[in-house]
């Protein structure tokens, strides 16, 4: 086993750091893929809900056309409400896809870019140790030539071997510099990704929660508007709306009889 092979097998602190990063990225990608899968399922169910509410509303509207007069208003209003709910659900789907599903997909693509940077770093490391191995081979060849018995042309061979060794040493330095540059850039990209992910993920989750709150409030408002419409239907009166009770202030109390059985004095009653 050559010295370069031994060095390549021994991991530096930086190599250990990159191994930890690779494990982190692999686990994170798996979890993000899982989130993306279930997010897509939620969006799909949202589309199905919107379509289902539309068909639900249409069914009630058509049913109202074939019902007794007592139920026409209630069923038609039910169909109208379902239509409104369908529109709200459709809007919700678009927002969930834009504000939640697409950012998750973007993060997965960003992870792909991080994995590519890690792969390039690994390739650069391998190339560097390849140059180290080549230098060792050239150095060993030079030493062997120097130790060989004197023969015609030996000096030329030694000179050529020295030139080859110098070129190998230069190539090793270039590969080392490239390896260090790629490693530093990969670390910077990873740090930037972690910071960006933390900030953006917080915003994505917060936006999603607020989106759900607004959505459920809008749905509840539509159902709430339907309640008085249905309660106002009087089936016994052929479907006519029940008029609201008269205001208490409009009901005048009966006149108070006087003590002698006659009408009360006008001054006493304030007329």
mmCIF file with all atom_site columns, C-alpha atoms in Angstrom, residues 167-265:
data_model
loop_
_atom_site.group_PDB
_atom_site.id
_atom_site.type_symbol
_atom_site.label_atom_id
_atom_site.label_alt_id
_atom_site.label_comp_id
_atom_site.label_asym_id
_atom_site.label_entity_id
_atom_site.label_seq_id
_atom_site.pdbx_PDB_ins_code
_atom_site.Cartn_x
_atom_site.Cartn_y
_atom_site.Cartn_z
_atom_site.occupancy
_atom_site.B_iso_or_equiv
_atom_site.pdbx_formal_charge
_atom_site.auth_seq_id
_atom_site.auth_comp_id
_atom_site.auth_asym_id
_atom_site.auth_atom_id
_atom_site.pdbx_PDB_model_num
ATOM 1  C CA . UNK A 1 167 ? 5.848    18.176 -13.227 1.00 0.00 ? 167 UNK A CA 1
ATOM 2  C CA . UNK A 1 168 ? 4.082    15.682 -10.950 1.00 0.00 ? 168 UNK A CA 1
ATOM 3  C CA . UNK A 1 169 ? 4.829    17.813 -7.895  1.00 0.00 ? 169 UNK A CA 1
ATOM 4  C CA . UNK A 1 170 ? 3.434    20.876 -9.647  1.00 0.00 ? 170 UNK A CA 1
ATOM 5  C CA . UNK A 1 171 ? 0.311    18.957 -10.681 1.00 0.00 ? 171 UNK A CA 1
ATOM 6  C CA . UNK A 1 172 ? -0.095   17.799 -7.097  1.00 0.00 ? 172 UNK A CA 1
ATOM 7  C CA . UNK A 1 173 ? 0.000    21.377 -5.820  1.00 0.00 ? 173 UNK A CA 1
ATOM 8  C CA . UNK A 1 174 ? -2.552   22.491 -8.410  1.00 0.00 ? 174 UNK A CA 1
ATOM 9  C CA . UNK A 1 175 ? -4.849   19.576 -7.493  1.00 0.00 ? 175 UNK A CA 1
ATOM 10 C CA . UNK A 1 176 ? -4.432   20.337 -3.800  1.00 0.00 ? 176 UNK A CA 1
ATOM 11 C CA . UNK A 1 177 ? -5.354   23.988 -4.322  1.00 0.00 ? 177 UNK A CA 1
ATOM 12 C CA . UNK A 1 178 ? -8.395   23.008 -6.371  1.00 0.00 ? 178 UNK A CA 1
ATOM 13 C CA . UNK A 1 179 ? -9.451   20.494 -3.747  1.00 0.00 ? 179 UNK A CA 1
ATOM 14 C CA . UNK A 1 180 ? -9.191   23.071 -0.960  1.00 0.00 ? 180 UNK A CA 1
ATOM 15 C CA . UNK A 1 181 ? -11.109  25.629 -3.028  1.00 0.00 ? 181 UNK A CA 1
ATOM 16 C CA . UNK A 1 182 ? -13.921  23.171 -3.833  1.00 0.00 ? 182 UNK A CA 1
ATOM 17 C CA . UNK A 1 183 ? -14.124  22.114 -0.185  1.00 0.00 ? 183 UNK A CA 1
ATOM 18 C CA . UNK A 1 184 ? -14.356  25.694 1.060   1.00 0.00 ? 184 UNK A CA 1
ATOM 19 C CA . UNK A 1 185 ? -17.022  26.556 -1.503  1.00 0.00 ? 185 UNK A CA 1
ATOM 20 C CA . UNK A 1 186 ? -19.043  23.467 -0.612  1.00 0.00 ? 186 UNK A CA 1
ATOM 21 C CA . UNK A 1 187 ? -18.947  24.390 3.087   1.00 0.00 ? 187 UNK A CA 1
ATOM 22 C CA . UNK A 1 188 ? -20.088  27.934 2.322   1.00 0.00 ? 188 UNK A CA 1
ATOM 23 C CA . UNK A 1 189 ? -22.940  26.663 0.162   1.00 0.00 ? 189 UNK A CA 1
ATOM 24 C CA . UNK A 1 190 ? -24.031  24.273 2.887   1.00 0.00 ? 190 UNK A CA 1
ATOM 25 C CA . UNK A 1 191 ? -23.994  26.973 5.567   1.00 0.00 ? 191 UNK A CA 1
ATOM 26 C CA . UNK A 1 192 ? -25.989  29.294 3.307   1.00 0.00 ? 192 UNK A CA 1
ATOM 27 C CA . UNK A 1 193 ? -28.467  26.521 2.540   1.00 0.00 ? 193 UNK A CA 1
ATOM 28 C CA . UNK A 1 194 ? -29.035  25.769 6.223   1.00 0.00 ? 194 UNK A CA 1
ATOM 29 C CA . UNK A 1 195 ? -29.612  29.424 7.063   1.00 0.00 ? 195 UNK A CA 1
ATOM 30 C CA . UNK A 1 196 ? -31.881  30.019 4.085   1.00 0.00 ? 196 UNK A CA 1
ATOM 31 C CA . UNK A 1 197 ? -33.811  26.832 4.762   1.00 0.00 ? 197 UNK A CA 1
ATOM 32 C CA . UNK A 1 198 ? -34.378  27.752 8.396   1.00 0.00 ? 198 UNK A CA 1
ATOM 33 C CA . UNK A 1 199 ? -35.691  31.222 7.528   1.00 0.00 ? 199 UNK A CA 1
ATOM 34 C CA . UNK A 1 200 ? -37.770  30.164 4.541   1.00 0.00 ? 200 UNK A CA 1
ATOM 35 C CA . UNK A 1 201 ? -39.193  27.037 6.152   1.00 0.00 ? 201 UNK A CA 1
ATOM 36 C CA . UNK A 1 202 ? -40.415  29.084 9.098   1.00 0.00 ? 202 UNK A CA 1
ATOM 37 C CA . UNK A 1 203 ? -42.187  31.454 6.699   1.00 0.00 ? 203 UNK A CA 1
ATOM 38 C CA . UNK A 1 204 ? -43.640  28.600 4.626   1.00 0.00 ? 204 UNK A CA 1
ATOM 39 C CA . UNK A 1 205 ? -45.074  26.848 7.677   1.00 0.00 ? 205 UNK A CA 1
ATOM 40 C CA . UNK A 1 206 ? -46.416  30.091 9.139   1.00 0.00 ? 206 UNK A CA 1
ATOM 41 C CA . UNK A 1 207 ? -48.042  31.056 5.831   1.00 0.00 ? 207 UNK A CA 1
ATOM 42 C CA . UNK A 1 208 ? -49.615  27.610 5.596   1.00 0.00 ? 208 UNK A CA 1
ATOM 43 C CA . UNK A 1 209 ? -51.073  27.814 9.110   1.00 0.00 ? 209 UNK A CA 1
ATOM 44 C CA . UNK A 1 210 ? -52.500  31.288 8.489   1.00 0.00 ? 210 UNK A CA 1
ATOM 45 C CA . UNK A 1 211 ? -53.858  30.113 5.159   1.00 0.00 ? 211 UNK A CA 1
ATOM 46 C CA . UNK A 1 212 ? -55.728  27.294 6.873   1.00 0.00 ? 212 UNK A CA 1
ATOM 47 C CA . UNK A 1 213 ? -57.159  29.675 9.478   1.00 0.00 ? 213 UNK A CA 1
ATOM 48 C CA . UNK A 1 214 ? -58.440  32.060 6.800   1.00 0.00 ? 214 UNK A CA 1
ATOM 49 C CA . UNK A 1 215 ? -59.821  29.187 4.745   1.00 0.00 ? 215 UNK A CA 1
ATOM 50 C CA . UNK A 1 216 ? -61.773  27.669 7.606   1.00 0.00 ? 216 UNK A CA 1
ATOM 51 C CA . UNK A 1 217 ? -63.144  31.070 8.614   1.00 0.00 ? 217 UNK A CA 1
ATOM 52 C CA . UNK A 1 218 ? -64.432  31.668 5.093   1.00 0.00 ? 218 UNK A CA 1
ATOM 53 C CA . UNK A 1 219 ? -66.012  28.223 4.960   1.00 0.00 ? 219 UNK A CA 1
ATOM 54 C CA . UNK A 1 220 ? -67.643  28.750 8.348   1.00 0.00 ? 220 UNK A CA 1
ATOM 55 C CA . UNK A 1 221 ? -69.020  32.127 7.273   1.00 0.00 ? 221 UNK A CA 1
ATOM 56 C CA . UNK A 1 222 ? -70.707  30.586 4.236   1.00 0.00 ? 222 UNK A CA 1
ATOM 57 C CA . UNK A 1 223 ? -72.347  27.868 6.342   1.00 0.00 ? 223 UNK A CA 1
ATOM 58 C CA . UNK A 1 224 ? -73.389  30.442 8.939   1.00 0.00 ? 224 UNK A CA 1
ATOM 59 C CA . UNK A 1 225 ? -75.121  32.564 6.281   1.00 0.00 ? 225 UNK A CA 1
ATOM 60 C CA . UNK A 1 226 ? -77.165  29.541 5.302   1.00 0.00 ? 226 UNK A CA 1
ATOM 61 C CA . UNK A 1 227 ? -78.559  28.860 8.785   1.00 0.00 ? 227 UNK A CA 1
ATOM 62 C CA . UNK A 1 228 ? -81.031  31.808 9.040   1.00 0.00 ? 228 UNK A CA 1
ATOM 63 C CA . UNK A 1 229 ? -82.167  31.177 5.463   1.00 0.00 ? 229 UNK A CA 1
ATOM 64 C CA . UNK A 1 230 ? -83.153  27.620 6.337   1.00 0.00 ? 230 UNK A CA 1
ATOM 65 C CA . UNK A 1 231 ? -84.596  28.519 9.727   1.00 0.00 ? 231 UNK A CA 1
ATOM 66 C CA . UNK A 1 232 ? -86.833  31.141 8.077   1.00 0.00 ? 232 UNK A CA 1
ATOM 67 C CA . UNK A 1 233 ? -88.585  28.477 5.990   1.00 0.00 ? 233 UNK A CA 1
ATOM 68 C CA . UNK A 1 234 ? -92.019  27.538 7.353   1.00 0.00 ? 234 UNK A CA 1
ATOM 69 C CA . UNK A 1 235 ? -92.931  24.182 5.883   1.00 0.00 ? 235 UNK A CA 1
ATOM 70 C CA . UNK A 1 236 ? -96.506  24.462 7.250   1.00 0.00 ? 236 UNK A CA 1
ATOM 71 C CA . UNK A 1 237 ? -97.029  27.694 5.288   1.00 0.00 ? 237 UNK A CA 1
ATOM 72 C CA . UNK A 1 238 ? -95.972  26.222 1.967   1.00 0.00 ? 238 UNK A CA 1
ATOM 73 C CA . UNK A 1 239 ? -92.388  27.345 2.141   1.00 0.00 ? 239 UNK A CA 1
ATOM 74 C CA . UNK A 1 240 ? -92.975  31.018 2.822   1.00 0.00 ? 240 UNK A CA 1
ATOM 75 C CA . UNK A 1 241 ? -90.431  32.741 4.959   1.00 0.00 ? 241 UNK A CA 1
ATOM 76 C CA . UNK A 1 242 ? -91.460  33.295 8.554   1.00 0.00 ? 242 UNK A CA 1
ATOM 77 C CA . UNK A 1 243 ? -91.612  37.074 9.223   1.00 0.00 ? 243 UNK A CA 1
ATOM 78 C CA . UNK A 1 244 ? -89.459  38.232 12.094  1.00 0.00 ? 244 UNK A CA 1
ATOM 79 C CA . UNK A 1 245 ? -91.287  39.005 15.338  1.00 0.00 ? 245 UNK A CA 1
ATOM 80 C CA . UNK A 1 246 ? -92.364  42.614 15.854  1.00 0.00 ? 246 UNK A CA 1
ATOM 81 C CA . UNK A 1 247 ? -90.070  44.764 17.875  1.00 0.00 ? 247 UNK A CA 1
ATOM 82 C CA . UNK A 1 248 ? -90.928  44.965 21.539  1.00 0.00 ? 248 UNK A CA 1
ATOM 83 C CA . UNK A 1 249 ? -90.974  48.774 21.430  1.00 0.00 ? 249 UNK A CA 1
ATOM 84 C CA . UNK A 1 250 ? -93.847  48.762 18.914  1.00 0.00 ? 250 UNK A CA 1
ATOM 85 C CA . UNK A 1 251 ? -96.214  46.863 21.219  1.00 0.00 ? 251 UNK A CA 1
ATOM 86 C CA . UNK A 1 252 ? -98.248  49.353 23.329  1.00 0.00 ? 252 UNK A CA 1
ATOM 87 C CA . UNK A 1 253 ? -99.582  48.172 26.698  1.00 0.00 ? 253 UNK A CA 1
ATOM 88 C CA . UNK A 1 254 ? -103.383 48.244 27.189  1.00 0.00 ? 254 UNK A CA 1
ATOM 89 C CA . UNK A 1 255 ? -104.827 51.390 28.879  1.00 0.00 ? 255 UNK A CA 1
ATOM 90 C CA . UNK A 1 256 ? -104.892 51.310 32.659  1.00 0.00 ? 256 UNK A CA 1
ATOM 91 C CA . UNK A 1 257 ? -108.488 51.657 34.015  1.00 0.00 ? 257 UNK A CA 1
ATOM 92 C CA . UNK A 1 258 ? -109.172 54.438 36.542  1.00 0.00 ? 258 UNK A CA 1
ATOM 93 C CA . UNK A 1 259 ? -110.032 53.648 40.116  1.00 0.00 ? 259 UNK A CA 1
ATOM 94 C CA . UNK A 1 260 ? -113.716 54.557 39.561  1.00 0.00 ? 260 UNK A CA 1
ATOM 95 C CA . UNK A 1 261 ? -113.990 52.216 36.553  1.00 0.00 ? 261 UNK A CA 1
ATOM 96 C CA . UNK A 1 262 ? -113.738 55.051 34.032  1.00 0.00 ? 262 UNK A CA 1
ATOM 97 C CA . UNK A 1 263 ? -110.869 56.038 31.816  1.00 0.00 ? 263 UNK A CA 1
ATOM 98 C CA . UNK A 1 264 ? -107.804 57.376 33.522  1.00 0.00 ? 264 UNK A CA 1
ATOM 99 C CA . UNK A 1 265 ? -107.338 61.130 33.616  1.00 0.00 ? 265 UNK A CA 1
#
